[in-house]
């Protein structure tokens, strides 16, 4: 793993660890409202940490009493997420990067153990050429969906900087993303132990989409 482009919040003790712990806890998971709020809060924390790495400039503003110089963000990023689990996490980023534009991608995985495949069936995105792109998804398991999503998004322009943010990741997923998108910076809440035979992260937290919005039904044939 390229540690220079890998940032893990849980390596530094903070309140982020409390929110990650609640996301994992099977008792707390029964409260879907709290689960969604914890995804959102972690998005806010990660947005703030990432904001420290962006470019700023001195600008003049007028208060009721005088003009004053303030250090303000030069450019807001494009925030992209994969439906549906990414929505609360994305909202946390949007709460802080409140002038950002957004992109949404519909992707789903076809189960098949470690050989699962990923399909994209929807994409709505602004122009990306020369922009800062932050691609957010709570779970980075195999990394296949994120890589496929990013490569399809390149049809809308090449970003000058690509940041991938996830709350829980597997070593296998991180390696895959770093091999396929070497220019990407990875920001993680926690890096877990491994993927199981069904390509789920261990210890992980389960299915983030189901926990946030309710279980999916299989299509009736």
Short mmCIF file of C-alpha atoms in Angstrom, two decimals:
data_model
loop_
_atom_site.label_atom_id
_atom_site.label_comp_id
_atom_site.label_asym_id
_atom_site.label_seq_id
_atom_site.Cartn_x
_atom_site.Cartn_y
_atom_site.Cartn_z
CA UNK A 1 0.00 0.00 0.00
CA UNK A 2 1.14 3.55 -0.80
CA UNK A 3 1.04 5.12 2.67
CA UNK A 4 1.75 8.60 1.27
CA UNK A 5 -1.71 8.64 -0.33
CA UNK A 6 -3.50 6.79 2.47
CA UNK A 7 -5.08 8.59 5.43
CA UNK A 8 -6.87 6.65 8.21
CA UNK A 9 -8.86 8.59 10.81
CA UNK A 10 -8.95 5.80 13.41
CA UNK A 11 -5.17 5.87 13.73
CA UNK A 12 -5.58 9.12 15.67
CA UNK A 13 -7.97 8.93 18.65
CA UNK A 14 -10.98 11.19 18.11
CA UNK A 15 -14.78 11.25 18.24
CA UNK A 16 -14.75 9.62 14.80
CA UNK A 17 -13.95 6.33 16.55
CA UNK A 18 -17.17 6.62 18.59
CA UNK A 19 -19.27 7.03 15.45
CA UNK A 20 -17.51 4.14 13.69
CA UNK A 21 -18.05 1.95 16.76
CA UNK A 22 -21.78 2.73 16.76
CA UNK A 23 -22.01 1.91 13.05
CA UNK A 24 -20.54 -1.53 13.79
CA UNK A 25 -22.57 -2.26 16.96
CA UNK A 26 -25.44 -4.67 16.22
CA UNK A 27 -27.52 -3.14 19.02
CA UNK A 28 -27.14 0.45 17.86
CA UNK A 29 -27.68 -0.66 14.24
CA UNK A 30 -31.34 -1.32 15.06
CA UNK A 31 -31.87 2.45 15.03
CA UNK A 32 -31.68 3.30 11.32
CA UNK A 33 -32.01 7.03 12.02
CA UNK A 34 -28.91 6.96 14.22
CA UNK A 35 -27.10 4.80 11.67
CA UNK A 36 -27.76 7.36 8.92
CA UNK A 37 -26.77 10.23 11.23
CA UNK A 38 -23.48 8.53 12.09
CA UNK A 39 -22.71 8.11 8.39
CA UNK A 40 -23.46 11.80 7.96
CA UNK A 41 -21.33 12.85 10.94
CA UNK A 42 -18.37 10.87 9.64
CA UNK A 43 -18.82 12.58 6.29
CA UNK A 44 -18.64 15.93 8.07
CA UNK A 45 -15.49 14.97 9.97
CA UNK A 46 -13.78 13.63 6.86
CA UNK A 47 -14.79 16.69 4.83
CA UNK A 48 -13.19 18.93 7.46
CA UNK A 49 -9.96 16.90 7.49
CA UNK A 50 -9.76 16.89 3.68
CA UNK A 51 -10.45 20.63 3.62
CA UNK A 52 -7.14 21.15 5.42
CA UNK A 53 -5.33 19.86 2.30
CA UNK A 54 -7.05 22.18 -0.20
CA UNK A 55 -5.91 25.56 -1.57
CA UNK A 56 -6.89 28.83 0.12
CA UNK A 57 -6.44 32.52 -0.61
CA UNK A 58 -6.86 35.81 1.22
CA UNK A 59 -10.13 37.57 0.43
CA UNK A 60 -11.68 40.77 1.70
CA UNK A 61 -15.14 40.78 3.28
CA UNK A 62 -17.21 43.56 4.75
CA UNK A 63 -18.47 43.25 8.33
CA UNK A 64 -21.00 45.73 9.81
CA UNK A 65 -18.00 47.62 11.24
CA UNK A 66 -15.09 47.28 8.84
CA UNK A 67 -13.45 45.43 5.96
CA UNK A 68 -11.30 42.47 6.97
CA UNK A 69 -9.13 39.80 5.35
CA UNK A 70 -10.19 36.17 5.60
CA UNK A 71 -8.52 32.97 4.36
CA UNK A 72 -11.12 31.26 2.17
CA UNK A 73 -11.29 28.13 0.06
CA UNK A 74 -10.30 28.84 -3.53
CA UNK A 75 -12.35 26.08 -5.12
CA UNK A 76 -15.12 23.77 -3.99
CA UNK A 77 -14.86 20.12 -5.10
CA UNK A 78 -17.31 17.96 -7.01
CA UNK A 79 -18.84 15.42 -4.60
CA UNK A 80 -19.76 12.08 -6.13
CA UNK A 81 -21.41 9.07 -4.53
CA UNK A 82 -22.72 5.63 -5.40
CA UNK A 83 -26.42 5.09 -4.70
CA UNK A 84 -27.92 4.23 -2.26
CA UNK A 85 -25.68 3.57 0.74
CA UNK A 86 -23.55 6.59 -0.04
CA UNK A 87 -26.34 9.16 0.37
CA UNK A 88 -26.00 9.96 4.12
CA UNK A 89 -22.19 9.95 3.89
CA UNK A 90 -22.42 12.26 0.87
CA UNK A 91 -24.77 14.56 2.78
CA UNK A 92 -22.16 14.94 5.51
CA UNK A 93 -19.64 16.14 2.93
CA UNK A 94 -22.23 18.46 1.39
CA UNK A 95 -23.01 19.97 4.81
CA UNK A 96 -19.44 21.28 4.93
CA UNK A 97 -18.64 21.77 1.23
CA UNK A 98 -21.95 23.58 0.88
CA UNK A 99 -21.15 25.22 -2.47
CA UNK A 100 -20.03 21.94 -4.07
CA UNK A 101 -21.72 20.41 -7.08
CA UNK A 102 -22.70 16.73 -6.90
CA UNK A 103 -22.58 13.62 -9.04
CA UNK A 104 -24.62 10.46 -8.51
CA UNK A 105 -23.97 6.96 -9.82
CA UNK A 106 -26.23 3.92 -9.76
CA UNK A 107 -24.12 0.78 -9.35
CA UNK A 108 -24.89 -2.69 -8.08
CA UNK A 109 -22.95 -5.86 -7.57
CA UNK A 110 -23.97 -9.29 -8.79
CA UNK A 111 -23.14 -11.76 -6.04
CA UNK A 112 -20.67 -14.50 -6.77
CA UNK A 113 -18.21 -14.64 -3.88
CA UNK A 114 -14.83 -13.14 -4.66
CA UNK A 115 -15.74 -13.26 -8.39
CA UNK A 116 -18.65 -10.87 -8.07
CA UNK A 117 -19.27 -8.45 -10.95
CA UNK A 118 -20.34 -4.82 -10.82
CA UNK A 119 -22.79 -3.07 -13.15
CA UNK A 120 -23.45 0.65 -13.63
CA UNK A 121 -26.88 1.68 -14.83
CA UNK A 122 -27.14 5.41 -14.01
CA UNK A 123 -24.85 8.43 -13.90
CA UNK A 124 -25.54 12.15 -13.47
CA UNK A 125 -22.45 14.32 -13.15
CA UNK A 126 -21.25 17.86 -13.84
CA UNK A 127 -18.22 18.58 -16.01
CA UNK A 128 -15.08 17.19 -14.30
CA UNK A 129 -12.20 18.53 -16.38
CA UNK A 130 -9.63 20.17 -14.12
CA UNK A 131 -11.83 19.83 -11.02
CA UNK A 132 -11.21 18.33 -7.59
CA UNK A 133 -13.32 15.17 -7.39
CA UNK A 134 -14.19 13.55 -4.06
CA UNK A 135 -15.78 10.14 -4.59
CA UNK A 136 -17.49 8.97 -1.40
CA UNK A 137 -18.78 5.49 -0.56
CA UNK A 138 -19.12 4.13 3.01
CA UNK A 139 -17.70 0.68 2.23
CA UNK A 140 -14.59 -0.05 0.17
CA UNK A 141 -14.73 -3.84 -0.11
CA UNK A 142 -13.29 -5.22 -3.37
CA UNK A 143 -12.88 -1.73 -4.81
CA UNK A 144 -14.38 -2.86 -8.13
CA UNK A 145 -17.40 -0.57 -8.05
CA UNK A 146 -15.31 2.50 -7.19
CA UNK A 147 -12.78 1.80 -9.93
CA UNK A 148 -15.53 1.17 -12.50
CA UNK A 149 -17.38 4.29 -11.38
CA UNK A 150 -14.30 6.49 -11.63
CA UNK A 151 -13.29 5.21 -15.06
CA UNK A 152 -16.80 5.83 -16.40
CA UNK A 153 -16.78 9.33 -14.91
CA UNK A 154 -13.68 10.15 -16.97
CA UNK A 155 -16.02 10.41 -19.96
CA UNK A 156 -17.02 13.77 -18.42
CA UNK A 157 -13.46 15.09 -18.10
CA UNK A 158 -10.27 14.33 -16.18
CA UNK A 159 -10.11 15.76 -12.65
CA UNK A 160 -6.91 17.45 -11.53
CA UNK A 161 -7.21 15.66 -8.18
CA UNK A 162 -9.13 12.53 -7.20
CA UNK A 163 -9.92 11.76 -3.56
CA UNK A 164 -11.73 8.56 -2.55
CA UNK A 165 -13.36 8.57 0.88
CA UNK A 166 -14.72 5.51 2.69
CA UNK A 167 -15.65 4.76 6.28
CA UNK A 168 -14.61 1.10 6.32
CA UNK A 169 -12.15 -0.49 3.88
CA UNK A 170 -10.47 -3.83 3.32
CA UNK A 171 -6.76 -4.21 2.52
CA UNK A 172 -7.75 -5.99 -0.70
CA UNK A 173 -9.96 -3.10 -1.79
CA UNK A 174 -7.30 -0.50 -1.01
CA UNK A 175 -4.71 -2.45 -3.00
CA UNK A 176 -7.06 -2.79 -5.97
CA UNK A 177 -7.85 0.94 -6.02
CA UNK A 178 -4.20 1.91 -5.68
CA UNK A 179 -3.27 -0.40 -8.56
CA UNK A 180 -6.07 0.80 -10.85
CA UNK A 181 -6.12 4.51 -9.86
CA UNK A 182 -2.57 5.24 -8.67
CA UNK A 183 -3.23 9.00 -8.63
CA UNK A 184 -6.07 8.62 -6.09
CA UNK A 185 -5.77 9.74 -2.48
CA UNK A 186 -7.58 7.45 -0.05
CA UNK A 187 -9.23 8.77 3.11
CA UNK A 188 -10.60 6.04 5.39
CA UNK A 189 -12.36 5.91 8.71
CA UNK A 190 -10.85 2.49 9.45
CA UNK A 191 -8.86 -0.17 7.62
CA UNK A 192 -10.21 -3.60 8.56
CA UNK A 193 -8.70 -7.10 8.49
CA UNK A 194 -9.79 -8.84 5.29
CA UNK A 195 -12.59 -9.85 2.92
CA UNK A 196 -14.47 -13.08 3.56
CA UNK A 197 -15.44 -15.60 0.88
CA UNK A 198 -18.53 -13.53 0.03
CA UNK A 199 -16.43 -10.36 -0.45
CA UNK A 200 -17.74 -8.72 2.72
CA UNK A 201 -15.38 -6.74 4.95
CA UNK A 202 -14.42 -8.38 8.28
CA UNK A 203 -15.10 -7.19 10.97
CA UNK A 204 -16.95 -4.59 8.91
CA UNK A 205 -20.48 -3.59 9.80
CA UNK A 206 -22.80 -5.46 7.42
CA UNK A 207 -24.76 -3.98 4.52
CA UNK A 208 -24.67 -0.19 4.94
CA UNK A 209 -27.50 0.38 2.46
CA UNK A 210 -29.86 -2.04 4.20
CA UNK A 211 -29.01 -0.67 7.64
CA UNK A 212 -29.62 2.89 6.51
CA UNK A 213 -32.72 2.43 4.37
CA UNK A 214 -34.16 -1.06 4.95
CA UNK A 215 -33.55 -4.47 3.43
CA UNK A 216 -33.78 -4.96 -0.33
CA UNK A 217 -36.22 -7.42 -1.86
CA UNK A 218 -35.11 -9.67 -4.67
CA UNK A 219 -36.73 -9.03 -8.04
CA UNK A 220 -39.83 -11.14 -8.62
CA UNK A 221 -39.36 -13.38 -11.64
#
